[in-house]
mmCIF file of C-alpha atoms in Angstrom:
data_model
loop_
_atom_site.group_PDB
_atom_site.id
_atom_site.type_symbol
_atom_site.label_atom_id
_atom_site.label_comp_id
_atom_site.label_asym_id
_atom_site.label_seq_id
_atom_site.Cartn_x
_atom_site.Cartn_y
_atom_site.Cartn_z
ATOM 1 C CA UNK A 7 186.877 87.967 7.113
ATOM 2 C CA UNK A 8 186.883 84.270 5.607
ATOM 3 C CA UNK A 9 184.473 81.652 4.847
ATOM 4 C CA UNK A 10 184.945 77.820 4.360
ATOM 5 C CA UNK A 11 183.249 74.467 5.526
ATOM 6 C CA UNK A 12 183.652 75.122 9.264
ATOM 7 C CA UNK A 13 181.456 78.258 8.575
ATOM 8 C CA UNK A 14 182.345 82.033 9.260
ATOM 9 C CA UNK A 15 184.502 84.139 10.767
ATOM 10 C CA UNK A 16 183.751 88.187 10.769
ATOM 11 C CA UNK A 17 185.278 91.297 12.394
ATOM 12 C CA UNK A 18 184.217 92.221 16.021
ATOM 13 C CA UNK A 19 185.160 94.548 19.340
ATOM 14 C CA UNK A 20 184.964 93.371 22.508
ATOM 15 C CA UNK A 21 182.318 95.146 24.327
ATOM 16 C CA UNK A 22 184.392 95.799 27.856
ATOM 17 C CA UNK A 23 187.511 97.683 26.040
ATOM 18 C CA UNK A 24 186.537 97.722 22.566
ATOM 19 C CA UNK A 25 189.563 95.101 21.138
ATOM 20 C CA UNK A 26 189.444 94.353 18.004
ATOM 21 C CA UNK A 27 188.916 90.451 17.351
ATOM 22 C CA UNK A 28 187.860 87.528 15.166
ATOM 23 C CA UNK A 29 184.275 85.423 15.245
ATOM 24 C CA UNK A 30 185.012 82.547 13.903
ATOM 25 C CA UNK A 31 181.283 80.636 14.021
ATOM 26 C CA UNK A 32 181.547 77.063 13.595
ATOM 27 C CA UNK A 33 178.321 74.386 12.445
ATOM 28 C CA UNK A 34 178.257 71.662 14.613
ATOM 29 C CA UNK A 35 177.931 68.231 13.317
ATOM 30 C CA UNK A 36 176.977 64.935 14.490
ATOM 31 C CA UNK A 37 180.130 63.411 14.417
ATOM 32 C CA UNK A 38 181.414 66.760 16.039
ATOM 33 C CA UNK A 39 184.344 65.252 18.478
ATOM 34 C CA UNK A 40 184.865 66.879 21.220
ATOM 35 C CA UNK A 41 187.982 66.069 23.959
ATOM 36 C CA UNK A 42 188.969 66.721 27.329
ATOM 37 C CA UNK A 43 191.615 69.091 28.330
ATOM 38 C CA UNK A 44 192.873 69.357 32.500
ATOM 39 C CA UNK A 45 191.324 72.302 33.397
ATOM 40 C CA UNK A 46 187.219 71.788 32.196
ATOM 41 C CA UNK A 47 185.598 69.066 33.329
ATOM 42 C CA UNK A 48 183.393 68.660 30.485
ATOM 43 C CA UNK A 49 184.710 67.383 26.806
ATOM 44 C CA UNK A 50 185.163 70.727 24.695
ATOM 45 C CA UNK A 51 185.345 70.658 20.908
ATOM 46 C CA UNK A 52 188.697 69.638 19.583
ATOM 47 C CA UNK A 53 189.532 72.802 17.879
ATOM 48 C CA UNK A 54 188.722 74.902 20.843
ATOM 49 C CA UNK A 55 190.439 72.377 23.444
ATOM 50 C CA UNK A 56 193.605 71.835 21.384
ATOM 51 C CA UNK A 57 193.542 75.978 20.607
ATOM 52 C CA UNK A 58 193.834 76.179 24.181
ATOM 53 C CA UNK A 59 196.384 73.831 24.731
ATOM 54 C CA UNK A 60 198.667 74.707 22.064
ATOM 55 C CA UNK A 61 198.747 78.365 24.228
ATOM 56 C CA UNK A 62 199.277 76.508 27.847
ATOM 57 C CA UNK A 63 202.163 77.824 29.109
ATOM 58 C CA UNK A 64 204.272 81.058 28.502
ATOM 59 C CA UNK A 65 202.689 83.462 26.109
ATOM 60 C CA UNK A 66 203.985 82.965 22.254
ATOM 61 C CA UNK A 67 203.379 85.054 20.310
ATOM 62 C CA UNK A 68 203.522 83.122 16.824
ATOM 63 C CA UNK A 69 200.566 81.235 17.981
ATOM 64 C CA UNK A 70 196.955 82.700 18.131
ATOM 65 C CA UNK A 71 194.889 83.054 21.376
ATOM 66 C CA UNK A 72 191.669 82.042 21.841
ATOM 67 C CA UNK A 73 190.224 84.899 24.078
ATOM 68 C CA UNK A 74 186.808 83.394 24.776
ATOM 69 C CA UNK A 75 184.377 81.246 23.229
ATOM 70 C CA UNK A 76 180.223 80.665 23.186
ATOM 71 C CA UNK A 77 178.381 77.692 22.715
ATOM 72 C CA UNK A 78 174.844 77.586 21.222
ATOM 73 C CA UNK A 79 172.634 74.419 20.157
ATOM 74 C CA UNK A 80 173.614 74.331 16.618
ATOM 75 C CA UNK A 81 177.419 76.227 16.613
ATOM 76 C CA UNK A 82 179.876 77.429 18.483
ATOM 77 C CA UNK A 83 181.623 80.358 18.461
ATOM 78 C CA UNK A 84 185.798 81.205 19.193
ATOM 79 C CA UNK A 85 186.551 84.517 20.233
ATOM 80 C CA UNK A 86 189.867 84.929 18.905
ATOM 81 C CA UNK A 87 193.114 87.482 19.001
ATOM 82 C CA UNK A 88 192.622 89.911 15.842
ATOM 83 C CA UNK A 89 196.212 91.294 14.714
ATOM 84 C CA UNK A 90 196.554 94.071 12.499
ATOM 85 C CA UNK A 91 196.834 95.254 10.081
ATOM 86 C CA UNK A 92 197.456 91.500 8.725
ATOM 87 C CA UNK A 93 197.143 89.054 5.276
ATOM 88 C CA UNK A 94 197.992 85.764 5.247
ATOM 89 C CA UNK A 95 200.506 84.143 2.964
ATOM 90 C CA UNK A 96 199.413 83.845 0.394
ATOM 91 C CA UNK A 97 198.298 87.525 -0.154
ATOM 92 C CA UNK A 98 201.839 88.715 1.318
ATOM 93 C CA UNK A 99 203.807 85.873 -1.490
ATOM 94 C CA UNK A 100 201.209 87.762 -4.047
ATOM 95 C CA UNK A 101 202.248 91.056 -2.838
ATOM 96 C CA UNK A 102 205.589 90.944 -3.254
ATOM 97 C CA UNK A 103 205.713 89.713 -6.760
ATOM 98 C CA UNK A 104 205.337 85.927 -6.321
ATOM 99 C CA UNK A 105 208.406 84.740 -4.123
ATOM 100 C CA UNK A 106 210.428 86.256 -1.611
ATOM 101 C CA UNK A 107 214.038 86.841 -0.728
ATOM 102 C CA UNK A 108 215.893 85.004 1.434
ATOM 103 C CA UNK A 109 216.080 87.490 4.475
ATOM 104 C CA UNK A 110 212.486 87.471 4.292
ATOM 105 C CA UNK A 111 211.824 84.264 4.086
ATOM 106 C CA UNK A 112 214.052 83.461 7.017
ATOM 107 C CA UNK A 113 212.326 85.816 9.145
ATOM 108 C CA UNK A 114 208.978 83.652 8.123
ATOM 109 C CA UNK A 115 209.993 80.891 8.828
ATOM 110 C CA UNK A 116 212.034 80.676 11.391
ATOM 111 C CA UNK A 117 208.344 82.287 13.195
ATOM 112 C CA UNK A 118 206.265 79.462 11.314
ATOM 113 C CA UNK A 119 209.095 76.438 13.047
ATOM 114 C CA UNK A 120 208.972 78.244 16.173
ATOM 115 C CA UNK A 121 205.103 77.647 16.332
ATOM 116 C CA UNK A 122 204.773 74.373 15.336
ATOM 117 C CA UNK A 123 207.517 72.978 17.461
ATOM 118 C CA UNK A 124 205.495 74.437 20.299
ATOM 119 C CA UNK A 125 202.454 73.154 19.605
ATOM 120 C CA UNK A 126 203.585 69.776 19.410
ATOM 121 C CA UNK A 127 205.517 70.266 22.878
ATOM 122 C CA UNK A 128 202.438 71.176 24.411
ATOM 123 C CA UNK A 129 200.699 67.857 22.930
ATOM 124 C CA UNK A 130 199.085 69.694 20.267
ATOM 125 C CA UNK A 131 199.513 68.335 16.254
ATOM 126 C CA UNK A 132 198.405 71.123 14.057
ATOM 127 C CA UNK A 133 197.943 69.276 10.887
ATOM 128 C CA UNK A 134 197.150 71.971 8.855
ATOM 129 C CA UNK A 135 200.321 74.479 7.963
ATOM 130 C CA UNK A 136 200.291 76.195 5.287
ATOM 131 C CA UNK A 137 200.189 79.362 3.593
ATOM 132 C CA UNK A 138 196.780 80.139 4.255
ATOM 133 C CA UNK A 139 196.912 79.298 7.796
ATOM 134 C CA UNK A 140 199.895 82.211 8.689
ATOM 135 C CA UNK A 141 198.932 85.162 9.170
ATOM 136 C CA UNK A 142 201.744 88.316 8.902
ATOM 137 C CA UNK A 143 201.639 91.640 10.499
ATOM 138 C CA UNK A 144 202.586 93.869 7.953
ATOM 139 C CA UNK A 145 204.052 96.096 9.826
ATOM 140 C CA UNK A 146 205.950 94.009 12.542
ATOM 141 C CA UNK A 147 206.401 90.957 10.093
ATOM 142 C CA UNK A 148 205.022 88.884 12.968
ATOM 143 C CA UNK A 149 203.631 85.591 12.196
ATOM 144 C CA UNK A 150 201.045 83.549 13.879
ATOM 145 C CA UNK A 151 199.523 80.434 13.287
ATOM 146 C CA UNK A 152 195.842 79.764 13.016
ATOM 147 C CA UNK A 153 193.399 77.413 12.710
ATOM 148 C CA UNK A 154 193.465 74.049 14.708
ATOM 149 C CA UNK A 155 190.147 72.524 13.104
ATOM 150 C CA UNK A 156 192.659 70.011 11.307
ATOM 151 C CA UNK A 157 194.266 69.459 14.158
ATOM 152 C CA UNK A 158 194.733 66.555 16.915
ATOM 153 C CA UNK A 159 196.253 65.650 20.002
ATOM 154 C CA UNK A 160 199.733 64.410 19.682
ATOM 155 C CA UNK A 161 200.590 60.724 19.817
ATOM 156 C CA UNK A 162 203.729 58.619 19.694
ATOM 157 C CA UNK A 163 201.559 56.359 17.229
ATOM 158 C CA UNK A 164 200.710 56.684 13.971
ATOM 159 C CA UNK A 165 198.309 58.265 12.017
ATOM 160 C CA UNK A 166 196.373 56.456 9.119
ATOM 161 C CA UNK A 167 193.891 59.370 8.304
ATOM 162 C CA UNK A 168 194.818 63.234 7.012
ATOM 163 C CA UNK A 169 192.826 66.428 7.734
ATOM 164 C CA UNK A 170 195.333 68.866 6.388
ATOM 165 C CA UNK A 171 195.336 69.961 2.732
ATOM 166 C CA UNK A 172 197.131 67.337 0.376
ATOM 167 C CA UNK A 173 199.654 69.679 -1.196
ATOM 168 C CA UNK A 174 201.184 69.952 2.340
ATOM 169 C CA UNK A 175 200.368 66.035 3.465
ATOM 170 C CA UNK A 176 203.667 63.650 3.500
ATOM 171 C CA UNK A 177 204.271 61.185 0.739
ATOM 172 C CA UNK A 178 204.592 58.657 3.309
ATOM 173 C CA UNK A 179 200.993 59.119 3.720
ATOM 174 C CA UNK A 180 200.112 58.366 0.186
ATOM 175 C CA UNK A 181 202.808 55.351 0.220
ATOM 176 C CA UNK A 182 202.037 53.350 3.227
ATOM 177 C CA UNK A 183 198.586 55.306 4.567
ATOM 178 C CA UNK A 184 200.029 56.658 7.771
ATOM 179 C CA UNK A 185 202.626 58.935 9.079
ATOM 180 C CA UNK A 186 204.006 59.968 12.894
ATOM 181 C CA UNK A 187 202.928 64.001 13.675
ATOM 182 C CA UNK A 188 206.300 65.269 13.916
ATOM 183 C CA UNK A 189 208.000 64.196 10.756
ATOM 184 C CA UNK A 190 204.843 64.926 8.674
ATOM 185 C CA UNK A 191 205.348 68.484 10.558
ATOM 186 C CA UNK A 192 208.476 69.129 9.417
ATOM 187 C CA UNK A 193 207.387 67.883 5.691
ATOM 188 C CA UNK A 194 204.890 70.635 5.828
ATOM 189 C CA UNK A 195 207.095 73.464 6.933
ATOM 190 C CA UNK A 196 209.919 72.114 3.743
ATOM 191 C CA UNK A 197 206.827 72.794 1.386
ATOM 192 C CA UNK A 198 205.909 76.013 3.216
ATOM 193 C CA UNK A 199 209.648 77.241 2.474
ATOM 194 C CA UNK A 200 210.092 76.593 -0.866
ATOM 195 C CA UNK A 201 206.698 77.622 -1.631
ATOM 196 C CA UNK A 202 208.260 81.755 -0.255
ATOM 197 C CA UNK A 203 211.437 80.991 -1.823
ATOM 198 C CA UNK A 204 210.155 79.843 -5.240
ATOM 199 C CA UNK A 205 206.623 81.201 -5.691
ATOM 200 C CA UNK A 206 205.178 77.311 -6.131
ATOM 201 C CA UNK A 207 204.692 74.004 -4.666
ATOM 202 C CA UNK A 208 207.612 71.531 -5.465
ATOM 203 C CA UNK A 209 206.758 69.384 -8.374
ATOM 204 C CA UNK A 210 208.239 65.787 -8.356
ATOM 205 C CA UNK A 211 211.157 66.788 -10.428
ATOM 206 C CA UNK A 212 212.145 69.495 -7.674
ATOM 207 C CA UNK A 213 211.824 67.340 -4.969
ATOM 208 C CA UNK A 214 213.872 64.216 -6.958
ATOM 209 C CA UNK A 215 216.723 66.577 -7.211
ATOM 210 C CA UNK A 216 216.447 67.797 -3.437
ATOM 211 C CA UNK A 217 216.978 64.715 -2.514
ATOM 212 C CA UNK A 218 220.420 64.147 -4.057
ATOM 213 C CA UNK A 219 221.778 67.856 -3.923
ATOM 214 C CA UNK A 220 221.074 68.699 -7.340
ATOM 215 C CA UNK A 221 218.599 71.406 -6.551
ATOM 216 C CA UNK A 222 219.305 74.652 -5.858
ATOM 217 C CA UNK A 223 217.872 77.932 -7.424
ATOM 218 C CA UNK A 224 220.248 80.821 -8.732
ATOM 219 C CA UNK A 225 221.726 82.891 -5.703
ATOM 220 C CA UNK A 226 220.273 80.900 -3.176
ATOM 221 C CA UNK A 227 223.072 80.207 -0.132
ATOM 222 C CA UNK A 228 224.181 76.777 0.645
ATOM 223 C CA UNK A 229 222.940 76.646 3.858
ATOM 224 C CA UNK A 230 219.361 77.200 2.009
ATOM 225 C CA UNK A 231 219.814 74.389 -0.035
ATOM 226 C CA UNK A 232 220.519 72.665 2.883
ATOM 227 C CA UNK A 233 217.549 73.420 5.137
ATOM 228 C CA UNK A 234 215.367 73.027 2.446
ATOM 229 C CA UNK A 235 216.852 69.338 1.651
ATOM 230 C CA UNK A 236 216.733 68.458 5.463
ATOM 231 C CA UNK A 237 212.848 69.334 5.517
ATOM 232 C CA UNK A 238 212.248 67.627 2.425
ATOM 233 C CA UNK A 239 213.421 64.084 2.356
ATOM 234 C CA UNK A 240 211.528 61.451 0.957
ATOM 235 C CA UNK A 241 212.425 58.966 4.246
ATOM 236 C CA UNK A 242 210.444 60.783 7.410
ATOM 237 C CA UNK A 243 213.471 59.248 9.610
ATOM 238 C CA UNK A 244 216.197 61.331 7.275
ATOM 239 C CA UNK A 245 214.770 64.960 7.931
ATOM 240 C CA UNK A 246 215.685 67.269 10.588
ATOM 241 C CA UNK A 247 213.900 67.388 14.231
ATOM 242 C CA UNK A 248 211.403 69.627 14.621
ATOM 243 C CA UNK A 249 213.042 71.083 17.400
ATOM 244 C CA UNK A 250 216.376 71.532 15.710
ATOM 245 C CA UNK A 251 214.988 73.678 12.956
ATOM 246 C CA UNK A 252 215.683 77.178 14.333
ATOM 247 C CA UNK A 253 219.162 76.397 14.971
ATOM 248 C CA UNK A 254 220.108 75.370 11.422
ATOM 249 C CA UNK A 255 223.204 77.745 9.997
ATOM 250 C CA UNK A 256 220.605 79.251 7.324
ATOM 251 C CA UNK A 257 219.115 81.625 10.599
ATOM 252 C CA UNK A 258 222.641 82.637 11.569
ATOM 253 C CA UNK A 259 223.738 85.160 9.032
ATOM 254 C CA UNK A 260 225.181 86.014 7.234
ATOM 255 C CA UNK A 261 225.159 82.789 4.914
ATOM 256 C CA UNK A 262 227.165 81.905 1.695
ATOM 257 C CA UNK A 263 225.898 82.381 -1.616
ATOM 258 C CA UNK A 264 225.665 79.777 -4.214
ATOM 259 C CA UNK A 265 227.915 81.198 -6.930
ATOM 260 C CA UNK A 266 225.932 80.734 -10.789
ATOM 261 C CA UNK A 267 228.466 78.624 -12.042
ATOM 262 C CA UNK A 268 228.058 76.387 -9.128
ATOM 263 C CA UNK A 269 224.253 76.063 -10.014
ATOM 264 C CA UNK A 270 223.919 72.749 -11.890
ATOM 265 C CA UNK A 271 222.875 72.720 -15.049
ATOM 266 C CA UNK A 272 219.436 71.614 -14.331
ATOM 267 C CA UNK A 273 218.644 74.218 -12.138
ATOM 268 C CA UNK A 274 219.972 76.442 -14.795
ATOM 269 C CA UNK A 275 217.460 75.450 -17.238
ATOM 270 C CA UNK A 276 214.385 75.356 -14.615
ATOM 271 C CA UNK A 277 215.228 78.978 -14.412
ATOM 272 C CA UNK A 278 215.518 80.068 -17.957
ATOM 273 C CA UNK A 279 212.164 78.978 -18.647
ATOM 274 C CA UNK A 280 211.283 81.039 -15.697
ATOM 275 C CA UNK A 281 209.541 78.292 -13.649
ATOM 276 C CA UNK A 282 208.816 75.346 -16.442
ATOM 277 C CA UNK A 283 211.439 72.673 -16.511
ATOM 278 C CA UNK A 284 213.478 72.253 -20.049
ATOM 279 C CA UNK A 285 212.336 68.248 -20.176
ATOM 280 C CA UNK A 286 215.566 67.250 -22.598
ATOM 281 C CA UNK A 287 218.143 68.745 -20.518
ATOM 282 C CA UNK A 288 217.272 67.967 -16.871
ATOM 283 C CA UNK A 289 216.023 64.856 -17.911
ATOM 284 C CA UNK A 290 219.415 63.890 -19.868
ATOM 285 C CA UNK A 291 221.468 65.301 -16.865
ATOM 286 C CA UNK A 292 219.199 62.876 -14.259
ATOM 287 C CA UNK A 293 219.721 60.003 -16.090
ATOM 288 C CA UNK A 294 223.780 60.410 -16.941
ATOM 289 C CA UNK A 295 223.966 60.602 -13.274
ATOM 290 C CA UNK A 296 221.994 58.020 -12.143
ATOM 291 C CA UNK A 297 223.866 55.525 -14.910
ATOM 292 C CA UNK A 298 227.034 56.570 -12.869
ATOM 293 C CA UNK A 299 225.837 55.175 -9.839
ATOM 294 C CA UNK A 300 225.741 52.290 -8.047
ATOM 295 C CA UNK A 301 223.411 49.265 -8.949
ATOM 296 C CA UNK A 302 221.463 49.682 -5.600
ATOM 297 C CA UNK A 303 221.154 53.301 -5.654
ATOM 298 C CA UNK A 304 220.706 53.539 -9.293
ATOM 299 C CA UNK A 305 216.934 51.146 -7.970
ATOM 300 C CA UNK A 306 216.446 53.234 -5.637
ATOM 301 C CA UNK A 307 217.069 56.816 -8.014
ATOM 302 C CA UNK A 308 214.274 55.189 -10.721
ATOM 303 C CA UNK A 309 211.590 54.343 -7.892
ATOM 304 C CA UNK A 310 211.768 58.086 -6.329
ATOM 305 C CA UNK A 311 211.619 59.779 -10.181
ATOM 306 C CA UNK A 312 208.958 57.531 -11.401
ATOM 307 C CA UNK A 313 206.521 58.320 -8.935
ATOM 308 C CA UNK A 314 203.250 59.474 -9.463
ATOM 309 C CA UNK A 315 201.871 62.207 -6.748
ATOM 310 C CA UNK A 316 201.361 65.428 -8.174
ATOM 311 C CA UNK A 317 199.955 67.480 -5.857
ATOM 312 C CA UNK A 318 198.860 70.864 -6.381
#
């Protein structure tokens, strides 16, 4: 079913009732780190102990279960929940002709906030959400989150190393070399978004006009816009709670449409050159704007579009 540095994972049934479910076989190492959880008095490996954590407490669904697991001298191995039929994604983004519709998207991702907002009230930092790592019934649209080998226990300090993939890490991260779990959380679920909506990672330009409500992509509502902005800000202290994600206005329908002529012009070229930004108008259009600003935000304007992460 997959492959990747961990090692494995394949198909299976469970012998007693014939389930369907996933192997995932992992190589130990010798810096393998292993924690301890309430209930097992021995240290288990941290992607089976936070796995288990992350699912203490009432059953959610958007979150996968680990059923069982093995351990051997070299490997372990998670017996894990097996929906179907499934694709993660990336696949499903593929499938239905590179980016989705808004109705859709909600759906996703209102499933994707839900999880991770768990997770981290059960003490459990996923690190590692993205595309690849949600999983959607295809024919229940259920999402679920996978994979906790990235992950780590959750901890009012902060963090100085990443384990995630670096489209999804936080610039923060790549400014000062550490971020706090929550913030960089919500980061990842803004890239997640605009990734369905759009069909692409943001690129610097996209996120410089997020951040001073210049972006916004033909017929998408306001209260899009809006969501994705609050996810998305540079400043980890400026974006929305984790937990007050699935109550933004965007997941109460129906929402307002963004009328063409309100698009700004920038946006309007982006999308005439169906996903390549025209470089003479958007770049004219930045800079007439940020002459008309204030001394101190104009410094502030230059720093964010001059920098130099691009991440794909």
């Amino acid at each position: 079913m997959g492959k990747g540095g961990f090692g494995v994972v394949h198909e299976g049934r469970r012998l007693e009732d014939g389930l369907k479910v996933a192997l995932k076989y992992v190589t130990k190492t010798k810096n393998m780190e292993c924690i301890f959880t309430p209930d097992h008095p021995a240290p288990l490996p941290k992607e089976i102990a936070l796995t288990i954590l992350a699912n203490k407490g009432p059953h959610v669904p958007q979150i996968i279960r680990l059923l069982d697991w093995t351990d051997h001298p070299d490997h372990f191995v998670m017996v894990l929940e097996c929906p179907s039929p499934c694709e993660n994604l990336v696949e499903f983004i593929r499938r239905h002709g590179g980016s989705l519709d808004e109705d859709t998207a909600r759906q996703i991702v209102w499933q994707v906030a839900h999880a991770a907002n768990v997770c981290c009230l059960r003490g459990v930092l996923h690190r590692d959400v993205k595309l690849d790592n949600l999983l959607i019934n295809r024919e229940t649209s259920e999402v679920k989150l996978i994979d906790f080998g990235c992950g780590d226990i959750l901890r009012r300090s902060p963090y100085r190393s990443y384990h995630g993939t670096v489209a999804y890490s936080p610039p923060e991260y790549h400014r000062r070399g550490k971020y706090y779990g929550r913030p960089a959380t919500v980061w990842s679920l803004g890239i997640v978004m605009f990734a369905l909506l759009c069909g692409h990672f943001p690129s610097d330009f996209d996120l410089f006009l997020l951040q001073y409500k210049r972006f916004c992509k033909p017929g998408m509502s306001k209260e899009c816009c809006h969501l994705l902005r609050a996810l998305l800000y540079e400043k980890p202290s400026r974006r929305l709670g984790l937990g007050q994600i699935t109550s933004h206005n965007w997941f109460k329908a129906p929402n307002s449409v963004v009328a063409s002529s309100e698009v700004p012009v920038k946006a309007q070229a982006r999308a005439s050159t169906k996903g390549h930004l025209n470089p003479e108008v958007s770049v004219m259009a930045t800079w007439f704007e940020i002459l008309q600003s204030s001394a101190k935000d104009t410094a502030v304007r230059i720093e964010v579009f001059s920098r130099k992460k691009h991440i794909e």
